[in-house]
Coordinates of N, CA and C in Angstrom, one line a residue:
M241 N 45.2 -63.6 6.4 CA 44.8 -62.4 5.7 C 45.5 -61.2 6.4
L242 N 45.9 -60.3 5.6 CA 46.7 -59.1 6.2 C 45.7 -58.1 6.8
A243 N 46.2 -57.5 7.8 CA 45.3 -56.5 8.5 C 45.0 -55.3 7.6
S244 N 43.8 -54.9 7.5 CA 43.4 -53.9 6.5 C 43.9 -52.5 6.9
N245 N 44.3 -52.3 8.2 CA 44.7 -51.0 8.6 C 46.2 -50.8 8.3
N246 N 46.9 -51.8 7.9 CA 48.3 -51.7 7.6 C 48.7 -52.6 6.3
P247 N 48.2 -52.2 5.2 CA 48.4 -53.0 4.0 C 49.8 -53.2 3.6
K248 N 50.3 -54.4 3.4 CA 51.7 -54.6 3.0 C 51.8 -54.4 1.5
Q249 N 53.0 -54.1 1.1 CA 53.3 -53.9 -0.3 C 54.2 -55.0 -0.8
F250 N 53.9 -55.4 -2.0 CA 54.7 -56.4 -2.8 C 55.0 -55.8 -4.1
G251 N 55.9 -56.4 -4.9 CA 56.2 -55.8 -6.2 C 57.1 -56.7 -7.0
L252 N 57.5 -56.1 -8.1 CA 58.3 -56.8 -9.1 C 59.5 -55.9 -9.5
I253 N 60.7 -56.4 -9.7 CA 61.8 -55.6 -10.2 C 62.3 -56.3 -11.5
G254 N 62.8 -55.5 -12.4 CA 63.3 -56.0 -13.7 C 63.5 -54.9 -14.6
Y255 N 63.9 -55.2 -15.9 CA 64.0 -54.1 -16.9 C 64.1 -54.7 -18.2
P256 N 63.2 -54.4 -19.1 CA 62.0 -53.6 -19.0 C 60.9 -54.5 -18.4
L257 N 59.8 -53.8 -18.1 CA 58.6 -54.6 -17.4 C 57.3 -54.4 -18.2
G258 N 57.4 -53.8 -19.4 CA 56.1 -53.6 -20.1 C 55.4 -54.8 -20.5
H259 N 56.1 -56.0 -20.6 CA 55.5 -57.2 -21.0 C 54.8 -58.0 -19.8
S260 N 55.1 -57.6 -18.6 CA 54.8 -58.4 -17.4 C 53.3 -58.4 -17.0
F261 N 52.8 -59.5 -16.7 CA 51.4 -59.7 -16.2 C 51.4 -59.8 -14.7
S262 N 52.5 -59.7 -14.0 CA 52.5 -60.0 -12.5 C 51.6 -59.1 -11.7
A263 N 51.7 -57.8 -12.1 CA 50.8 -56.8 -11.3 C 49.4 -57.2 -11.4
D264 N 48.9 -57.5 -12.6 CA 47.5 -57.9 -12.8 C 47.2 -59.1 -12.0
F265 N 48.1 -60.1 -12.1 CA 47.8 -61.4 -11.4 C 47.6 -61.2 -9.9
F266 N 48.6 -60.4 -9.3 CA 48.5 -60.2 -7.8 C 47.3 -59.3 -7.4
S267 N 47.1 -58.3 -8.2 CA 46.0 -57.4 -7.9 C 44.7 -58.1 -7.9
Q268 N 44.5 -59.0 -8.9 CA 43.3 -59.8 -9.0 C 43.2 -60.8 -7.8
L269 N 44.4 -61.4 -7.4 CA 44.4 -62.3 -6.3 C 44.0 -61.6 -5.0
F270 N 44.6 -60.4 -4.8 CA 44.3 -59.7 -3.6 C 42.8 -59.3 -3.5
E271 N 42.2 -58.9 -4.6 CA 40.8 -58.5 -4.7 C 39.9 -59.7 -4.5
R272 N 40.3 -60.8 -5.1 CA 39.4 -62.0 -5.0 C 39.4 -62.6 -3.6
E273 N 40.6 -62.5 -2.9 CA 40.7 -63.1 -1.6 C 40.5 -62.1 -0.5
H274 N 40.1 -60.9 -0.9 CA 39.9 -59.8 0.1 C 41.2 -59.6 1.0
I275 N 42.3 -59.5 0.3 CA 43.6 -59.3 1.0 C 43.9 -57.8 0.9
A276 N 44.2 -57.2 2.1 CA 44.6 -55.8 2.1 C 46.1 -55.7 1.8
A277 N 46.4 -55.7 0.6 CA 47.8 -55.5 0.1 C 47.8 -54.9 -1.3
Y278 N 48.9 -54.4 -1.7 CA 49.0 -53.9 -3.1 C 50.3 -54.3 -3.7
Y279 N 50.4 -54.3 -5.0 CA 51.5 -54.8 -5.8 C 51.9 -53.7 -6.8
T280 N 53.2 -53.5 -6.8 CA 53.8 -52.4 -7.7 C 54.9 -52.9 -8.5
P281 N 54.9 -52.7 -9.8 CA 56.1 -53.0 -10.6 C 57.2 -51.8 -10.5
Y282 N 58.4 -52.2 -10.3 CA 59.5 -51.2 -10.2 C 60.5 -51.5 -11.3
E283 N 60.5 -50.7 -12.4 CA 61.4 -50.9 -13.5 C 62.7 -50.2 -13.2
L284 N 63.7 -51.1 -12.8 CA 65.0 -50.6 -12.4 C 66.0 -50.7 -13.5
S285 N 66.6 -49.6 -13.9 CA 67.5 -49.6 -15.0 C 68.9 -50.2 -14.6
S286 N 69.1 -50.3 -13.2 CA 70.3 -51.0 -12.7 C 69.9 -51.7 -11.4
I287 N 70.6 -52.8 -11.2 CA 70.3 -53.5 -9.9 C 70.8 -52.7 -8.7
D288 N 71.7 -51.7 -9.0 CA 72.2 -50.9 -7.9 C 71.0 -50.0 -7.3
L289 N 69.9 -49.9 -8.0 CA 68.8 -49.1 -7.4 C 67.9 -49.9 -6.5
L290 N 68.2 -51.2 -6.3 CA 67.4 -52.0 -5.4 C 67.6 -51.6 -3.9
G291 N 68.9 -51.3 -3.5 CA 69.1 -50.9 -2.1 C 68.3 -49.7 -1.8
P292 N 68.4 -48.6 -2.5 CA 67.6 -47.4 -2.2 C 66.1 -47.7 -2.2
L293 N 65.6 -48.6 -3.1 CA 64.2 -48.9 -3.1 C 63.8 -49.5 -1.8
L294 N 64.6 -50.5 -1.3 CA 64.3 -51.2 -0.1 C 64.3 -50.2 1.1
Q295 N 65.1 -49.2 1.1 CA 65.2 -48.3 2.2 C 64.0 -47.3 2.1
K296 N 63.6 -46.9 0.9 CA 62.5 -45.9 0.8 C 61.2 -46.5 1.0
Q297 N 60.9 -47.7 0.5 CA 59.6 -48.3 0.6 C 59.6 -49.2 1.9
T298 N 59.3 -48.6 3.0 CA 59.5 -49.3 4.3 C 58.3 -50.3 4.5
N299 N 57.4 -50.4 3.7 CA 56.3 -51.3 3.8 C 56.3 -52.4 2.7
L300 N 57.5 -52.5 2.1 CA 57.7 -53.5 1.0 C 58.3 -54.8 1.6
Y301 N 57.5 -55.9 1.5 CA 57.8 -57.1 2.2 C 58.1 -58.3 1.2
G302 N 57.9 -58.1 0.0 CA 58.2 -59.2 -1.0 C 58.4 -58.6 -2.4
L303 N 59.3 -59.2 -3.1 CA 59.6 -58.8 -4.5 C 59.7 -60.1 -5.4
N304 N 59.1 -60.0 -6.5 CA 59.4 -60.9 -7.6 C 60.5 -60.3 -8.4
V305 N 61.3 -61.1 -9.0 CA 62.5 -60.7 -9.7 C 62.5 -61.3 -11.1
T306 N 62.6 -60.5 -12.1 CA 62.6 -61.0 -13.5 C 63.9 -60.5 -14.2
S307 N 64.0 -60.8 -15.5 CA 65.2 -60.5 -16.2 C 65.4 -58.9 -16.2
P308 N 66.7 -58.5 -16.1 CA 67.9 -59.3 -16.2 C 68.6 -59.5 -14.8
Y309 N 67.8 -59.5 -13.7 CA 68.4 -59.5 -12.4 C 68.3 -60.7 -11.5
K310 N 67.9 -61.9 -12.1 CA 67.7 -63.1 -11.3 C 69.0 -63.6 -10.7
E311 N 70.1 -63.3 -11.3 CA 71.4 -63.7 -10.8 C 72.0 -62.7 -9.9
A312 N 71.9 -61.4 -10.4 CA 72.6 -60.3 -9.6 C 71.9 -60.1 -8.3
V313 N 70.6 -60.4 -8.2 CA 69.9 -60.1 -7.0 C 70.3 -61.0 -5.8
V314 N 70.9 -62.1 -6.1 CA 71.3 -63.0 -5.0 C 72.3 -62.3 -4.0
E315 N 73.1 -61.4 -4.5 CA 74.0 -60.7 -3.6 C 73.4 -59.9 -2.6
Y316 N 72.1 -59.6 -2.7 CA 71.4 -58.7 -1.8 C 70.7 -59.5 -0.7
A317 N 70.7 -60.8 -0.8 CA 70.0 -61.7 0.2 C 71.0 -62.1 1.4
T318 N 70.4 -62.2 2.5 CA 71.1 -62.7 3.7 C 70.8 -64.2 3.9
E319 N 69.9 -64.7 3.2 CA 69.6 -66.2 3.3 C 69.2 -66.7 1.9
L320 N 69.8 -67.8 1.6 CA 69.5 -68.4 0.3 C 68.9 -69.8 0.4
S321 N 67.8 -70.0 -0.3 CA 67.2 -71.4 -0.3 C 68.2 -72.3 -1.0
A322 N 67.9 -73.6 -0.8 CA 68.8 -74.6 -1.4 C 68.8 -74.5 -2.9
E323 N 67.6 -74.2 -3.5 CA 67.5 -74.0 -4.9 C 68.3 -72.8 -5.5
V324 N 68.3 -71.8 -4.7 CA 69.1 -70.6 -5.1 C 70.6 -70.9 -5.0
V325 N 71.0 -71.6 -4.0 CA 72.4 -72.0 -3.9 C 72.8 -72.9 -5.1
A326 N 71.9 -73.8 -5.5 CA 72.2 -74.7 -6.6 C 72.2 -74.1 -8.0
T327 N 71.4 -73.1 -8.2 CA 71.2 -72.5 -9.5 C 71.9 -71.1 -9.6
G328 N 72.2 -70.5 -8.5 CA 72.8 -69.1 -8.5 C 71.8 -68.1 -9.0
A329 N 70.5 -68.4 -8.9 CA 69.5 -67.5 -9.4 C 68.3 -67.5 -8.5
A330 N 67.6 -66.3 -8.4 CA 66.5 -66.2 -7.5 C 65.4 -65.3 -8.3
N331 N 64.2 -65.6 -8.0 CA 63.1 -64.8 -8.6 C 62.1 -64.3 -7.5
V332 N 62.4 -64.6 -6.3 CA 61.6 -64.1 -5.2 C 62.5 -63.7 -4.0
L333 N 62.2 -62.5 -3.5 CA 62.8 -62.0 -2.2 C 61.7 -61.9 -1.2
H334 N 62.0 -62.5 0.0 CA 61.1 -62.3 1.2 C 61.8 -61.4 2.2
I335 N 61.2 -60.2 2.4 CA 61.9 -59.2 3.1 C 61.3 -59.1 4.5
R336 N 62.1 -59.1 5.5 CA 61.6 -59.0 6.9 C 62.2 -57.7 7.5
R337 N 61.3 -56.9 8.2 CA 61.7 -55.6 8.7 C 61.5 -55.5 10.2
D338 N 62.2 -54.6 10.8 CA 62.0 -54.4 12.3 C 60.9 -53.4 12.5
A339 N 60.6 -53.0 13.7 CA 59.5 -52.2 14.1 C 59.5 -50.8 13.4
R340 N 60.7 -50.4 13.1 CA 60.8 -49.1 12.4 C 60.7 -49.2 10.9
G341 N 60.6 -50.4 10.4 CA 60.5 -50.6 8.9 C 61.8 -50.8 8.2
Q342 N 62.9 -50.9 9.0 CA 64.2 -51.1 8.4 C 64.4 -52.6 8.1
V343 N 65.1 -52.8 7.0 CA 65.3 -54.2 6.5 C 66.2 -54.9 7.5
K344 N 65.8 -56.1 8.0 CA 66.7 -56.8 8.9 C 67.1 -58.2 8.3
H345 N 66.3 -58.7 7.3 CA 66.6 -60.0 6.7 C 66.0 -60.1 5.3
I346 N 66.7 -60.6 4.4 CA 66.2 -60.9 3.0 C 66.5 -62.3 2.6
A347 N 65.4 -63.1 2.4 CA 65.6 -64.5 2.0 C 65.3 -64.6 0.5
A348 N 66.2 -65.2 -0.2 CA 66.0 -65.4 -1.7 C 65.5 -66.8 -2.0
H349 N 64.6 -66.9 -2.9 CA 64.0 -68.2 -3.3 C 63.9 -68.3 -4.8
N350 N 63.7 -69.5 -5.3 CA 63.5 -69.7 -6.7 C 62.2 -70.5 -7.0
T351 N 61.1 -69.8 -7.2 CA 59.9 -70.5 -7.5 C 59.7 -70.7 -9.0
D352 N 60.6 -70.2 -9.8 CA 60.5 -70.6 -11.2 C 60.7 -72.1 -11.4
I353 N 61.4 -72.7 -10.5 CA 61.6 -74.1 -10.6 C 60.3 -74.8 -10.4
I354 N 59.6 -74.4 -9.4 CA 58.3 -75.0 -9.1 C 57.3 -74.8 -10.3
G355 N 57.3 -73.6 -10.8 CA 56.3 -73.2 -11.8 C 56.6 -74.0 -13.1
F356 N 57.9 -74.1 -13.5 CA 58.2 -74.8 -14.7 C 58.0 -76.3 -14.5
R357 N 58.5 -76.8 -13.4 CA 58.4 -78.3 -13.2 C 56.9 -78.7 -13.2
D358 N 56.1 -78.0 -12.4 CA 54.7 -78.5 -12.3 C 53.9 -78.3 -13.6
S359 N 54.2 -77.2 -14.3 CA 53.5 -77.0 -15.6 C 53.9 -78.1 -16.6
L360 N 55.0 -78.8 -16.4 CA 55.4 -79.8 -17.4 C 54.9 -81.2 -17.1
L361 N 54.4 -81.4 -15.9 CA 54.0 -82.7 -15.5 C 53.0 -83.4 -16.4
P362 N 52.0 -82.7 -17.0 CA 51.1 -83.4 -17.9 C 51.7 -84.0 -19.2
Y363 N 52.9 -83.4 -19.5 CA 53.6 -83.8 -20.7 C 54.6 -85.0 -20.5
L364 N 54.8 -85.3 -19.3 CA 55.9 -86.3 -19.0 C 55.6 -87.7 -19.7
P365 N 54.4 -88.2 -19.8 CA 54.3 -89.5 -20.5 C 54.8 -89.5 -21.9
D366 N 54.5 -88.4 -22.6 CA 55.0 -88.3 -24.0 C 56.5 -88.0 -24.1
L367 N 57.1 -87.6 -23.0 CA 58.5 -87.3 -23.0 C 59.4 -88.4 -22.4
S368 N 58.7 -89.6 -22.2 CA 59.5 -90.7 -21.6 C 60.7 -91.0 -22.5
G369 N 61.9 -91.0 -21.8 CA 63.1 -91.4 -22.5 C 63.7 -90.2 -23.3
A370 N 63.1 -89.1 -23.3 CA 63.5 -88.0 -24.1 C 64.6 -87.2 -23.3
K371 N 65.4 -86.4 -24.1 CA 66.3 -85.4 -23.5 C 65.8 -84.0 -23.8
A372 N 66.5 -83.0 -23.3 CA 66.0 -81.7 -23.5 C 67.2 -80.7 -23.9
L373 N 66.8 -79.7 -24.7 CA 67.7 -78.6 -25.0 C 67.1 -77.4 -24.4
I374 N 67.9 -76.6 -23.7 CA 67.5 -75.3 -23.1 C 68.2 -74.2 -23.8
L375 N 67.5 -73.3 -24.5 CA 68.1 -72.2 -25.2 C 68.3 -71.1 -24.2
G376 N 69.6 -70.8 -23.9 CA 69.9 -69.7 -22.9 C 70.7 -70.3 -21.8
T377 N 71.3 -69.4 -21.0 CA 72.1 -69.8 -19.9 C 71.9 -68.9 -18.7
G378 N 70.9 -68.0 -18.7 CA 70.6 -67.1 -17.6 C 69.8 -67.7 -16.5
G379 N 69.3 -66.9 -15.7 CA 68.6 -67.4 -14.5 C 67.4 -68.3 -14.8
A380 N 66.6 -67.9 -15.8 CA 65.4 -68.8 -16.2 C 65.9 -70.1 -16.7
A381 N 67.0 -70.1 -17.5 CA 67.5 -71.4 -18.0 C 68.0 -72.3 -16.9
K382 N 68.7 -71.7 -15.9 CA 69.2 -72.5 -14.8 C 68.1 -73.1 -14.0
A383 N 67.0 -72.3 -13.8 CA 65.8 -72.9 -13.1 C 65.2 -74.0 -13.9
A384 N 65.1 -73.9 -15.2 CA 64.5 -75.0 -16.0 C 65.4 -76.2 -15.9
S385 N 66.7 -76.0 -16.0 CA 67.7 -77.1 -15.9 C 67.6 -77.9 -14.6
Y386 N 67.4 -77.1 -13.5 CA 67.3 -77.7 -12.2 C 66.0 -78.5 -12.1
A387 N 64.9 -78.0 -12.6 CA 63.6 -78.6 -12.6 C 63.7 -79.9 -13.4
L388 N 64.3 -79.9 -14.6 CA 64.4 -81.1 -15.4 C 65.2 -82.2 -14.7
E389 N 66.3 -81.7 -14.0 CA 67.1 -82.7 -13.3 C 66.2 -83.4 -12.2
Q390 N 65.3 -82.6 -11.6 CA 64.4 -83.2 -10.6 C 63.5 -84.2 -11.2
L391 N 63.1 -84.0 -12.5 CA 62.2 -84.9 -13.2 C 62.9 -86.0 -13.9
G392 N 64.2 -86.1 -13.8 CA 65.0 -87.2 -14.4 C 65.2 -87.0 -15.9
I393 N 65.1 -85.8 -16.4 CA 65.3 -85.5 -17.8 C 66.7 -84.9 -18.0
D394 N 67.5 -85.5 -18.8 CA 68.8 -84.9 -19.1 C 68.7 -83.7 -20.0
A395 N 69.3 -82.6 -19.6 CA 69.2 -81.4 -20.4 C 70.6 -80.8 -20.7
C396 N 70.6 -80.1 -21.8 CA 71.9 -79.4 -22.3 C 71.5 -78.0 -22.6
L397 N 72.3 -77.1 -22.0 CA 72.1 -75.7 -22.3 C 72.8 -75.2 -23.6
V398 N 72.1 -74.3 -24.3 CA 72.6 -73.8 -25.6 C 73.0 -72.4 -25.4
S399 N 74.2 -72.0 -25.8 CA 74.7 -70.7 -25.6 C 75.2 -70.1 -26.9
R400 N 75.1 -68.8 -27.0 CA 75.8 -68.1 -28.1 C 77.3 -68.1 -28.0
S401 N 77.8 -68.2 -26.7 CA 79.2 -68.3 -26.5 C 79.5 -69.6 -25.7
P402 N 79.4 -70.8 -26.4 CA 79.5 -72.1 -25.8 C 80.8 -72.2 -25.0
R403 N 80.6 -72.8 -23.8 CA 81.8 -73.2 -22.9 C 81.5 -74.5 -22.3
E404 N 82.3 -75.0 -21.4 CA 82.1 -76.3 -20.9 C 80.7 -76.5 -20.3
G405 N 80.1 -77.5 -20.6 CA 78.7 -77.8 -20.1 C 77.6 -77.2 -21.0
T406 N 78.0 -76.5 -22.1 CA 77.0 -76.0 -23.0 C 77.4 -76.3 -24.4
I407 N 76.4 -76.1 -25.4 CA 76.7 -76.3 -26.8 C 76.4 -75.0 -27.5
G408 N 76.8 -74.8 -28.7 CA 76.5 -73.7 -29.5 C 75.2 -73.9 -30.3
Y409 N 74.7 -72.8 -30.8 CA 73.4 -73.0 -31.7 C 73.7 -73.8 -32.9
D410 N 74.9 -73.8 -33.4 CA 75.2 -74.5 -34.6 C 75.3 -76.0 -34.4
S411 N 75.2 -76.4 -33.1 CA 75.3 -77.9 -32.8 C 73.9 -78.4 -32.5
I412 N 72.9 -77.6 -32.5 CA 71.5 -78.1 -32.1 C 71.0 -79.2 -32.9
E413 N 71.2 -79.2 -34.2 CA 70.6 -80.2 -35.1 C 71.0 -81.6 -34.7
A414 N 72.3 -81.8 -34.3 CA 72.8 -83.1 -34.0 C 72.1 -83.7 -32.7
Y415 N 71.5 -82.8 -31.9 CA 70.9 -83.2 -30.7 C 69.4 -83.5 -30.8
L416 N 68.8 -83.0 -31.9 CA 67.3 -83.0 -32.0 C 66.7 -84.4 -32.0
P417 N 67.3 -85.4 -32.6 CA 66.6 -86.7 -32.6 C 66.2 -87.2 -31.2
E418 N 67.1 -87.0 -30.2 CA 66.9 -87.4 -28.8 C 66.3 -86.3 -28.0
A419 N 66.6 -85.1 -28.3 CA 66.1 -83.9 -27.5 C 64.7 -83.5 -28.0
R420 N 63.7 -84.1 -27.5 CA 62.3 -83.9 -27.9 C 61.6 -82.8 -27.1
L421 N 62.3 -82.3 -26.1 CA 61.8 -81.1 -25.4 C 62.8 -79.9 -25.6
I422 N 62.3 -78.8 -26.2 CA 63.1 -77.7 -26.4 C 62.5 -76.5 -25.6
V423 N 63.3 -76.0 -24.7 CA 62.9 -74.9 -23.8 C 63.6 -73.6 -24.2
Q424 N 62.8 -72.6 -24.6 CA 63.3 -71.3 -25.0 C 63.3 -70.4 -23.8
A425 N 64.5 -70.2 -23.2 CA 64.7 -69.4 -22.0 C 65.5 -68.1 -22.2
T426 N 65.4 -67.5 -23.3 CA 66.0 -66.3 -23.6 C 65.0 -65.2 -23.7
P427 N 65.3 -63.9 -23.7 CA 64.3 -62.8 -23.9 C 63.9 -62.7 -25.4
V428 N 64.6 -63.4 -26.3 CA 64.3 -63.2 -27.7 C 62.8 -63.7 -28.0
G429 N 62.0 -62.7 -28.5 CA 60.6 -63.0 -28.7 C 59.7 -62.0 -28.0
L430 N 60.3 -61.3 -27.0 CA 59.5 -60.3 -26.3 C 59.1 -59.2 -27.3
R431 N 59.9 -58.9 -28.2 CA 59.6 -57.8 -29.2 C 59.0 -58.5 -30.5
C432 N 58.0 -57.9 -31.0 CA 57.4 -58.4 -32.2 C 58.4 -58.5 -33.4
G433 N 58.4 -59.7 -34.0 CA 59.2 -59.9 -35.1 C 60.5 -60.7 -34.8
E434 N 60.8 -60.8 -33.5 CA 62.0 -61.5 -33.1 C 61.8 -63.0 -33.2
V435 N 62.8 -63.7 -33.8 CA 62.7 -65.2 -33.9 C 64.0 -65.8 -33.5
V436 N 64.0 -66.8 -32.6 CA 65.2 -67.4 -32.2 C 65.9 -68.2 -33.3
L437 N 67.2 -68.1 -33.4 CA 67.9 -68.9 -34.4 C 67.8 -70.4 -34.1
F438 N 67.2 -71.2 -34.9 CA 66.9 -72.6 -34.6 C 66.6 -73.3 -35.9
P439 N 67.1 -74.6 -36.0 CA 66.7 -75.4 -37.2 C 65.3 -76.0 -37.1
Y440 N 64.3 -75.1 -37.3 CA 62.9 -75.5 -37.2 C 62.5 -76.6 -38.1
E441 N 63.2 -76.7 -39.3 CA 62.8 -77.7 -40.2 C 63.0 -79.1 -39.7
K442 N 63.8 -79.3 -38.7 CA 64.1 -80.6 -38.1 C 63.1 -81.0 -37.0
L443 N 62.2 -80.1 -36.7 CA 61.2 -80.5 -35.7 C 60.1 -81.4 -36.2
T444 N 59.5 -82.2 -35.4 CA 58.5 -83.1 -35.8 C 57.3 -83.0 -34.8
D445 N 56.3 -83.8 -35.0 CA 55.2 -83.8 -34.1 C 55.5 -84.5 -32.7
R446 N 56.7 -85.0 -32.6 CA 57.1 -85.7 -31.4 C 57.9 -84.7 -30.5
H447 N 58.1 -83.5 -30.9 CA 58.8 -82.5 -30.2 C 57.8 -81.6 -29.4
L448 N 58.2 -81.2 -28.2 CA 57.5 -80.2 -27.4 C 58.4 -79.0 -27.3
C449 N 57.9 -77.8 -27.8 CA 58.6 -76.6 -27.8 C 58.0 -75.7 -26.7
Y450 N 58.7 -75.4 -25.7 CA 58.2 -74.6 -24.5 C 58.9 -73.3 -24.5
D451 N 58.2 -72.2 -24.7 CA 58.8 -70.9 -24.5 C 58.4 -70.3 -23.2
L452 N 59.3 -69.9 -22.4 CA 59.0 -69.3 -21.1 C 58.4 -68.0 -21.1
I453 N 58.5 -67.3 -22.3 CA 57.8 -66.0 -22.5 C 56.3 -66.3 -22.6
Y454 N 55.5 -65.4 -22.0 CA 54.0 -65.6 -22.0 C 53.3 -64.4 -22.7
N455 N 54.1 -63.3 -22.9 CA 53.5 -62.1 -23.6 C 54.6 -61.6 -24.6
P456 N 54.4 -61.8 -25.9 CA 53.1 -62.3 -26.5 C 52.9 -63.8 -26.3
S457 N 51.6 -64.2 -26.4 CA 51.2 -65.6 -26.1 C 51.8 -66.5 -27.1
E458 N 52.1 -66.1 -28.3 CA 52.7 -66.9 -29.3 C 53.9 -66.2 -29.9
T459 N 55.1 -66.5 -29.5 CA 56.3 -65.9 -30.0 C 56.7 -66.4 -31.3
G460 N 57.6 -65.8 -32.0 CA 58.1 -66.3 -33.3 C 58.6 -67.7 -33.2
F461 N 59.3 -68.1 -32.0 CA 59.7 -69.4 -31.8 C 58.6 -70.4 -31.8
L462 N 57.5 -70.1 -31.1 CA 56.4 -71.0 -31.0 C 55.7 -71.1 -32.4
A463 N 55.5 -70.0 -33.1 CA 54.9 -70.0 -34.4 C 55.6 -70.9 -35.4
E464 N 56.9 -70.7 -35.4 CA 57.7 -71.5 -36.3 C 57.7 -73.0 -36.0
A465 N 57.7 -73.3 -34.7 CA 57.6 -74.7 -34.2 C 56.3 -75.3 -34.6
K466 N 55.2 -74.5 -34.4 CA 53.9 -75.0 -34.7 C 53.7 -75.3 -36.2
R467 N 54.4 -74.5 -37.1 CA 54.3 -74.8 -38.5 C 54.9 -76.1 -38.9
Q468 N 55.9 -76.6 -38.1 CA 56.5 -77.9 -38.3 C 55.8 -79.1 -37.6
G469 N 54.6 -78.8 -37.0 CA 53.8 -79.8 -36.4 C 54.2 -80.1 -34.9
A470 N 55.1 -79.4 -34.4 CA 55.5 -79.6 -33.0 C 54.4 -79.1 -32.0
Q471 N 54.4 -79.8 -30.8 CA 53.5 -79.3 -29.7 C 54.2 -78.0 -29.2
T472 N 53.3 -77.0 -28.8 CA 53.9 -75.8 -28.3 C 53.2 -75.4 -27.0
K473 N 54.0 -74.7 -26.1 CA 53.5 -74.2 -24.9 C 54.2 -72.9 -24.5
N474 N 53.4 -71.9 -24.0 CA 54.0 -70.7 -23.6 C 54.2 -70.7 -22.0
G475 N 54.7 -69.6 -21.5 CA 55.0 -69.6 -20.1 C 54.0 -69.1 -19.1
L476 N 52.7 -68.9 -19.6 CA 51.7 -68.3 -18.7 C 51.4 -69.2 -17.5
E477 N 51.2 -70.5 -17.7 CA 50.9 -71.4 -16.6 C 52.1 -71.4 -15.6
M478 N 53.3 -71.4 -16.1 CA 54.5 -71.3 -15.2 C 54.4 -70.0 -14.4
L479 N 54.1 -68.9 -15.0 CA 53.9 -67.6 -14.3 C 53.0 -67.7 -13.2
H480 N 51.8 -68.3 -13.4 CA 50.8 -68.4 -12.4 C 51.3 -69.3 -11.2
K481 N 51.9 -70.4 -11.6 CA 52.3 -71.4 -10.5 C 53.5 -70.8 -9.7
Q482 N 54.4 -70.1 -10.3 CA 55.5 -69.6 -9.6 C 55.0 -68.4 -8.7
A483 N 54.0 -67.7 -9.2 CA 53.5 -66.5 -8.4 C 52.8 -67.0 -7.2
L484 N 52.0 -68.1 -7.3 CA 51.3 -68.6 -6.2 C 52.3 -69.2 -5.1
A485 N 53.3 -69.8 -5.6 CA 54.4 -70.3 -4.7 C 55.1 -69.1 -4.0
A486 N 55.3 -68.0 -4.7 CA 55.9 -66.8 -4.1 C 55.0 -66.3 -3.0
W487 N 53.7 -66.2 -3.3 CA 52.7 -65.7 -2.3 C 52.7 -66.6 -1.0
E488 N 52.8 -67.9 -1.2 CA 52.9 -68.7 0.0 C 54.2 -68.4 0.8
I489 N 55.3 -68.1 0.2 CA 56.5 -67.8 0.9 C 56.3 -66.4 1.6
W490 N 55.7 -65.5 1.0 CA 55.6 -64.1 1.6 C 54.6 -64.2 2.8
Q491 N 53.8 -65.2 2.9 CA 52.9 -65.3 4.0 C 53.5 -65.9 5.3
T492 N 54.7 -66.5 5.1 CA 55.3 -67.1 6.3 C 55.9 -66.1 7.2
P493 N 55.9 -66.3 8.5 CA 56.4 -65.3 9.4 C 57.9 -65.0 9.2

């Protein structure tokens, strides 16, 4: 437990942040566990604003990182976890400071991998032998791909600009018979009325459609998948699991 006479600060960076539940989650955690700390969202219009933020907020010891900075933030770290090295993306910064409050060390971690992987475990029996499609190629998509590799599930990333190692959206249909797990890892759906381009009519009750977005709780992608009888899951459980993993990291010396 943190000393009450010197509450540490934690926070979230990204842009925009109006959809995020992170501040509520950590505020409730701190209150429930009687932890003297506080959590602040920082909506940064550019990753270049991170340096000045770290200098100004001398009691800031940990940051969650969300879209669109999960890849760009890696350049600010002085230490990278094995998962960050493998994916090129981070969603957690652990900041260490000297006695004057100046930054002396920043470790980058990726707890999205833990959150996604562990939230998927109950579904594994139904996914035996299945492959996966991941919509998107950003930091969240890379974390999902890494987690699926750990679980022994072959995954293919889907991109609007396909290149080596990815496919285009116009090729999805050919993969669907075997790809029974569809992971939606783009920001499409955060705004009301947005729907991911996808051949929904090819989905069946054997498919699991997992949208990493949690607010709204049912995106257009999930609503369309549900109409076809597919199982659906949003990203709220993943959020909670990755946040708890981040808190464990921040408590280490």
